[in-house]
Coordinates of C-alpha atoms in Angstrom, one line a residue:
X8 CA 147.1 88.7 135.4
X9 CA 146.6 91.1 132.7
X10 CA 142.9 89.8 132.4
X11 CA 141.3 88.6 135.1
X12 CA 137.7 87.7 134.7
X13 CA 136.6 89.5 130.8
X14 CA 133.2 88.8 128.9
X15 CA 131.6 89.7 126.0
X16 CA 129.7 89.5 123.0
X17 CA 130.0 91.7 119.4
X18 CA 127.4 91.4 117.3
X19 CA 127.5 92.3 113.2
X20 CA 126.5 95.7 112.8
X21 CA 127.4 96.8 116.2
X22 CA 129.7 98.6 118.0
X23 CA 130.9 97.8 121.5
X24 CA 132.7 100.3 123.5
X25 CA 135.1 99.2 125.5
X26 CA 136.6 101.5 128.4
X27 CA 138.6 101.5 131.7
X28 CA 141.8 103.5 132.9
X29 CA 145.0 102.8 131.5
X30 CA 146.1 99.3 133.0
X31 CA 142.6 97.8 133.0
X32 CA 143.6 95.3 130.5
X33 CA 141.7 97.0 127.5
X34 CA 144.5 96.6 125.0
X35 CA 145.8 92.8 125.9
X36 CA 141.6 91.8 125.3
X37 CA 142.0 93.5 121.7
X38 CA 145.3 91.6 121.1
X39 CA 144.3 88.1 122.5
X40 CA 141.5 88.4 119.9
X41 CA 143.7 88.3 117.0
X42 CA 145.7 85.7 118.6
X43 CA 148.6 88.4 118.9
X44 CA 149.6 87.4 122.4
X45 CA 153.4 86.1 123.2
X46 CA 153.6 82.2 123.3
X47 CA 154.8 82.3 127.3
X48 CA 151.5 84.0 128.1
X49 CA 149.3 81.6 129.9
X50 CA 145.9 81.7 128.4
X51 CA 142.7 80.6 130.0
X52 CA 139.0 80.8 128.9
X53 CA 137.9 81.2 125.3
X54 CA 137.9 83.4 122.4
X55 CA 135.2 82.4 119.9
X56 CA 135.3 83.8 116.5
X57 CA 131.9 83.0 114.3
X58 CA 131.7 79.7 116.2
X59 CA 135.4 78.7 116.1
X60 CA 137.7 78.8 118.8
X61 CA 141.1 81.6 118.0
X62 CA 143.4 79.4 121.0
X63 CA 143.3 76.2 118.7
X64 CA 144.3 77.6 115.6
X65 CA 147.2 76.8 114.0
X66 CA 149.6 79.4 112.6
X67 CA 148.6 79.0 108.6
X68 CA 144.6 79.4 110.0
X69 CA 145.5 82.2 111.7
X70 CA 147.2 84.1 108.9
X71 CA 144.0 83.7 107.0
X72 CA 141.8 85.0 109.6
X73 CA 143.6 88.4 110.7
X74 CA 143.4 91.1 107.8
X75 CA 140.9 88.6 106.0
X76 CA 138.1 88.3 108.7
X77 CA 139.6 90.5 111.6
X78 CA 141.5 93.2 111.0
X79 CA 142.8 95.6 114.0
X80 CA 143.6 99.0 113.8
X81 CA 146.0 100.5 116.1
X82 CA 147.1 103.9 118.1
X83 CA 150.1 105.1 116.3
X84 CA 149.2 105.1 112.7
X85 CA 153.1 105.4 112.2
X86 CA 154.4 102.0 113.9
X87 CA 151.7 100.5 111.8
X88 CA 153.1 101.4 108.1
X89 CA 156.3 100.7 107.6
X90 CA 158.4 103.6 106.5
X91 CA 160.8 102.5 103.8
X92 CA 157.6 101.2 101.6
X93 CA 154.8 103.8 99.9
X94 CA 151.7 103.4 101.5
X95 CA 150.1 102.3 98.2
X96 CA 152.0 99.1 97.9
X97 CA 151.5 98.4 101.9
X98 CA 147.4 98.2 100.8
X99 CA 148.0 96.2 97.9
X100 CA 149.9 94.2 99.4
X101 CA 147.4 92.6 101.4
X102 CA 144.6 92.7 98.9
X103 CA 147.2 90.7 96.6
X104 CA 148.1 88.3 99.4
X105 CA 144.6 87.7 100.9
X106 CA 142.2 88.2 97.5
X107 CA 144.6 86.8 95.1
X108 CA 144.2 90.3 92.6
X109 CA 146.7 91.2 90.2
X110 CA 148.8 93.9 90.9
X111 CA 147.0 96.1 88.3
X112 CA 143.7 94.4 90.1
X113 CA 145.0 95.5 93.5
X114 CA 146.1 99.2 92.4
X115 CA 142.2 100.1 91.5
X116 CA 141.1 98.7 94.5
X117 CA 143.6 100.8 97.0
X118 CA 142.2 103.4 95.0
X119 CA 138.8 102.9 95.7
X120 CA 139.7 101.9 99.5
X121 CA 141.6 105.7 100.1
X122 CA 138.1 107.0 98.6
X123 CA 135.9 105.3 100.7
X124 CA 138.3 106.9 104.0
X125 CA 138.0 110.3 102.6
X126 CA 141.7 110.6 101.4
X127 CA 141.7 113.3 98.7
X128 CA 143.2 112.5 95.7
X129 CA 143.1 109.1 95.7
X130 CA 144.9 108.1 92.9
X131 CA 148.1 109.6 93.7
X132 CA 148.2 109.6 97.5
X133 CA 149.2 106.0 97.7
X134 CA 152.4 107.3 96.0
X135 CA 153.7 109.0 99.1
X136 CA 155.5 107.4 102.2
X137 CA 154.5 107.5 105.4
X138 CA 156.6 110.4 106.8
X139 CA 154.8 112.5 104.0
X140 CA 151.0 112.3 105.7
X141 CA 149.7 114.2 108.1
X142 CA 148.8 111.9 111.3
X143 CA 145.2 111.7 110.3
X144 CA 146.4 110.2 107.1
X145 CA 147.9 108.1 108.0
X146 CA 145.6 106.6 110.6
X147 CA 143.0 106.5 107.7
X148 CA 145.2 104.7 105.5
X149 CA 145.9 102.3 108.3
X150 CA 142.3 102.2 108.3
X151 CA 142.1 101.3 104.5
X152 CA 143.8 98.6 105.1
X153 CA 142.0 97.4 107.7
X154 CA 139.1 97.0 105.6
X155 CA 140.5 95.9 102.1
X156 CA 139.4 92.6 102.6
X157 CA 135.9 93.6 104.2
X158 CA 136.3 91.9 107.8
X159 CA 133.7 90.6 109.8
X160 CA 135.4 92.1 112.7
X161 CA 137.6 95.4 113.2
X162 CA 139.3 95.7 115.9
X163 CA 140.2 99.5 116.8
X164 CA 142.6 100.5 119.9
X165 CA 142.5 104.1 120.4
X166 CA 142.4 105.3 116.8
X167 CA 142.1 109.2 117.6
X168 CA 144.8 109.3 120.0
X169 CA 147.4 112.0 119.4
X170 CA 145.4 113.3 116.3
X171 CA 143.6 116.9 116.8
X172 CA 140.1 117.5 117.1
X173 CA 139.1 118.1 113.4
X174 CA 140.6 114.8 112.7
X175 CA 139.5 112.7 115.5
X176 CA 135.9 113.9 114.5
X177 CA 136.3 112.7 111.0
X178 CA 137.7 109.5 112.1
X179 CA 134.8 108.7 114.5
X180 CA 132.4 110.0 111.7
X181 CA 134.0 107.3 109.2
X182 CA 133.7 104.5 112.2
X183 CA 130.1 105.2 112.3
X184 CA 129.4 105.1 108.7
X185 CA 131.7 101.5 108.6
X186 CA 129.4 100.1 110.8
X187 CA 126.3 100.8 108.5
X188 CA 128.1 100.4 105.0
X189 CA 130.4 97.0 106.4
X190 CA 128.0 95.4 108.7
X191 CA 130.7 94.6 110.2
X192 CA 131.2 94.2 114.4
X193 CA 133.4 96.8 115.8
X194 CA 135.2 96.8 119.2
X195 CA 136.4 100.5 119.7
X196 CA 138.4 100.5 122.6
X197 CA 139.2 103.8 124.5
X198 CA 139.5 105.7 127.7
X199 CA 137.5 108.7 126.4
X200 CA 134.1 108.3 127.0
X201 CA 133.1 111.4 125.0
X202 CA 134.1 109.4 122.2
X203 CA 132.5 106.1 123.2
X204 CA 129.1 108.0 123.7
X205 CA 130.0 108.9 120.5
X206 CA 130.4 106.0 118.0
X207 CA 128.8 103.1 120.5
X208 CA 126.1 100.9 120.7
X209 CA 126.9 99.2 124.1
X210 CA 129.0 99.5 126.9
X211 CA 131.5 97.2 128.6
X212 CA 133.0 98.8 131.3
X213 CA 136.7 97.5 132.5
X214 CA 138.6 97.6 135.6
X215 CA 141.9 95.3 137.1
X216 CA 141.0 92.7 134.0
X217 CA 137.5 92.3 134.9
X218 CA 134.5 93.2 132.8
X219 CA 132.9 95.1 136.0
X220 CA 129.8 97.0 133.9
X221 CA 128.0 96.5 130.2
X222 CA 124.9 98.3 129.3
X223 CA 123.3 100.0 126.2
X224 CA 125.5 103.4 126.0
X225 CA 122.3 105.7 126.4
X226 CA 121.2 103.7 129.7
X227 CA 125.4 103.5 130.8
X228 CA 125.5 107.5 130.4
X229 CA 122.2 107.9 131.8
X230 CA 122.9 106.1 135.2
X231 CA 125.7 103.7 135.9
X232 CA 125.0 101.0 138.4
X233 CA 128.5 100.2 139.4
X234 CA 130.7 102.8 141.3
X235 CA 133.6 102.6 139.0
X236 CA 131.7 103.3 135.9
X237 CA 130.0 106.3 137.9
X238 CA 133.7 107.6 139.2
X239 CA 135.0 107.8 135.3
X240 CA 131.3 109.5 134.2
X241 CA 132.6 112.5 137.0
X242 CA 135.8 112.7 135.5
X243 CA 134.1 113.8 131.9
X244 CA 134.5 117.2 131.6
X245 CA 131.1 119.3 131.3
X246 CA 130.2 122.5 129.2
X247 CA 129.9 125.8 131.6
X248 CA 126.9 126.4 133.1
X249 CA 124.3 129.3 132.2
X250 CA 125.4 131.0 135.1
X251 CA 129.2 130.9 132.9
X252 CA 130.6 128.8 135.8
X253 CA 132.8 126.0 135.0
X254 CA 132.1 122.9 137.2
X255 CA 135.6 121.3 138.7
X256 CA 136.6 117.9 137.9
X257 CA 136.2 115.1 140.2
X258 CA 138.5 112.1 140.6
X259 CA 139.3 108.3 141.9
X260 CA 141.3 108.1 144.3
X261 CA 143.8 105.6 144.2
X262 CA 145.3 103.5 141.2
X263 CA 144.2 100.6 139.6
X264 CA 144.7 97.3 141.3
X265 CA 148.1 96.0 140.2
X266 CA 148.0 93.4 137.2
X267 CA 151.3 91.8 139.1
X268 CA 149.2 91.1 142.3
X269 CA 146.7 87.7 142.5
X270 CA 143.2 88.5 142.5
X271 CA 142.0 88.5 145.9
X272 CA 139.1 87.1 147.3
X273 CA 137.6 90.6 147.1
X274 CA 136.1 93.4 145.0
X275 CA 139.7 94.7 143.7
X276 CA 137.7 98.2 143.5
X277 CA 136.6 98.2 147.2
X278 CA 139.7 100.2 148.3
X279 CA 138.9 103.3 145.9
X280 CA 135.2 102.7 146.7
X281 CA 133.2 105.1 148.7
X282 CA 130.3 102.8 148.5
X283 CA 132.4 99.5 149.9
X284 CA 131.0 97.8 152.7
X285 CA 132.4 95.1 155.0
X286 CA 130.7 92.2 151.9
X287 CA 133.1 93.9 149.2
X288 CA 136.5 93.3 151.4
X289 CA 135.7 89.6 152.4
X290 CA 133.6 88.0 149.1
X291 CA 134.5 88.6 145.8
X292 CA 130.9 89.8 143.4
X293 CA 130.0 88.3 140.8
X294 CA 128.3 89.7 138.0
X295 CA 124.6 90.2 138.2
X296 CA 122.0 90.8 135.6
X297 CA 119.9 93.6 136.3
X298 CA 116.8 95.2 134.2
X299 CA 116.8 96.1 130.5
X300 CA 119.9 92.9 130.3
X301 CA 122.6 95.5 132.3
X302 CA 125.6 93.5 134.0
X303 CA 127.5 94.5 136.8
X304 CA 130.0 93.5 138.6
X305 CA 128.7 94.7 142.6
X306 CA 126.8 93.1 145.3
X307 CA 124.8 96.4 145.1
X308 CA 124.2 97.8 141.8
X309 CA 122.3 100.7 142.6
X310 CA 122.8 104.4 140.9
X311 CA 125.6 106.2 142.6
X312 CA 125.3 109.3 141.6
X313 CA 125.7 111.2 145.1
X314 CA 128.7 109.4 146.1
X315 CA 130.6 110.8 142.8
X316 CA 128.4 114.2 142.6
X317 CA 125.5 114.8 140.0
X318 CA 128.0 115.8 136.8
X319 CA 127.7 111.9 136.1
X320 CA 123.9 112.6 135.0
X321 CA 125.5 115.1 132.1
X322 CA 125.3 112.9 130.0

């Protein structure tokens, strides 16, 4: 089970972070939104979408919704555009298709869309093929497309992976500023939690294909309450000290419950936990609310800062 037990909520306006190791089941949440999955995957629970559930969509309803009201933006700006096409034609394509413009229509409107992304020299950059942009380019004309038809929803999986600093810094500066311009809901998923501190509202921490921890990101960074969350906020690297000493990294032991295994009547984590007592390996948690409307996913959910070592109060 790629997801095992996953909730949340987006609201307009706001971005949610979404984090875990790689395997959590980050990625296969962002696709089963859109309705992406493969038809053998065996889909329980429900994905609501401004009331309506994705699952019992037909094909023809679905075609309207992504790019129209949800639109996703991926990790490799390349396997996104295709490369025999200019990228100007790939945006108007969709504004034509989905907004009914004329070509002429559609042509302004790219235009405008490479402007609003920070693309210099808008007019003529939608001239060029892929190949012939820089990787930051091209995430932010993937990006442009994303928002031609001004979703109510963008979906972004790791959109600053692979690109340098500079560049991932003016991405996540241009995801902040959708989020106040669009009013749009964002769900920014990542394994970086420099960058969700970053560009997020709130929190939801994954692990195994459960939604173990969700919190505003300022109370999150402050003091996680599950021991997960904690073991990723000691693997964030920290600036050097006054005394110019450079503090080591810590790590989780172990890997990540397999998704191949069946979920046991357990806390999957207990094994990597250094907080696990004898409850944790016989009863699965469940997920408790806590002060300030926290969730987390342990029969404890208590700060554990000592187990991990005080770096995760860097934040």
């Amino acid at each position: 089970r790629a997801v095992r037990d996953a909730s949340f909520h987006i609201g307009r306006g706001q971005v949610v972070g979404l984090v875990g190791e790689s395997g959590c089941g980050k990625s296969t949440v962002a696709l089963a939104l859109m309705g992406y999955l493969p038809g053998t995957t065996d889909i329980g629970g429900s994905r609501l979408f401004a009331g309506e559930e994705i699952a019992e969509m037909d094909p023809e309803q679905l075609r309207r919704l992504r790019g129209n009201s949800i639109a996703m933006v991926y990790q490799d700006p390349a396997t996104s555009l295709n490369p025999t096409m200019r990228v100007g034609p790939q945006v108007e394509e969709v504004l034509q298709h989905h907004l009914q413009m004329t070509r002429p229509q559609a042509q302004e409107k790219t235009a405008e869309l490479f402007a609003s992304v920070n693309l210099a020299d808008p007019e003529r950059i939608g001239n060029r093929y892929p190949h012939e942009l820089s990787g930051g380019q091209q995430q932010r004309v993937v990006i442009a497309m994303a928002l031609a038809c001004e979703p109510d929803l963008l979906i972004m999986d790791e959109p600053t992976t692979g690109l340098d600093v500079t560049t991932e810094a003016t991405i996540l500066d241009l995801v902040v500023d959708l989020k106040t311009r669009l009013n749009a809901g964002i769900l920014y998923v990542s394994h970086n939690l420099g960058v969700i501190a970053r560009v997020a509202d709130r929190v939801v921490v994954m692990y195994a294909g459960q939604t173990i921890e969700e919190a505003e990101v300022r109370d999150l960074f402050r003091a996680a309450k599950h021991p997960y969350t904690a073991g990723l906020l000691s693997c964030v690297p920290a600036p050097v000290s006054m005394e110019h000493k450079a503090m080591q990294l810590s790590s989780i032991p172990g890997s990540v419950f397999p998704a191949s295994l069946p979920t046991e009547e357990a806390c999957l984590f207990a094994s990597r936990c250094p907080m696990a007592q004898e409850q944790c390996k016989v009863d699965p948690p469940g997920v408790f609310t806590i002060d300030g409307g926290r969730s987390t996913r342990c029969f404890s959910g208590t700060i554990f800062t000592q187990a991990f070592g005080e770096r995760m109060n860097y934040a």
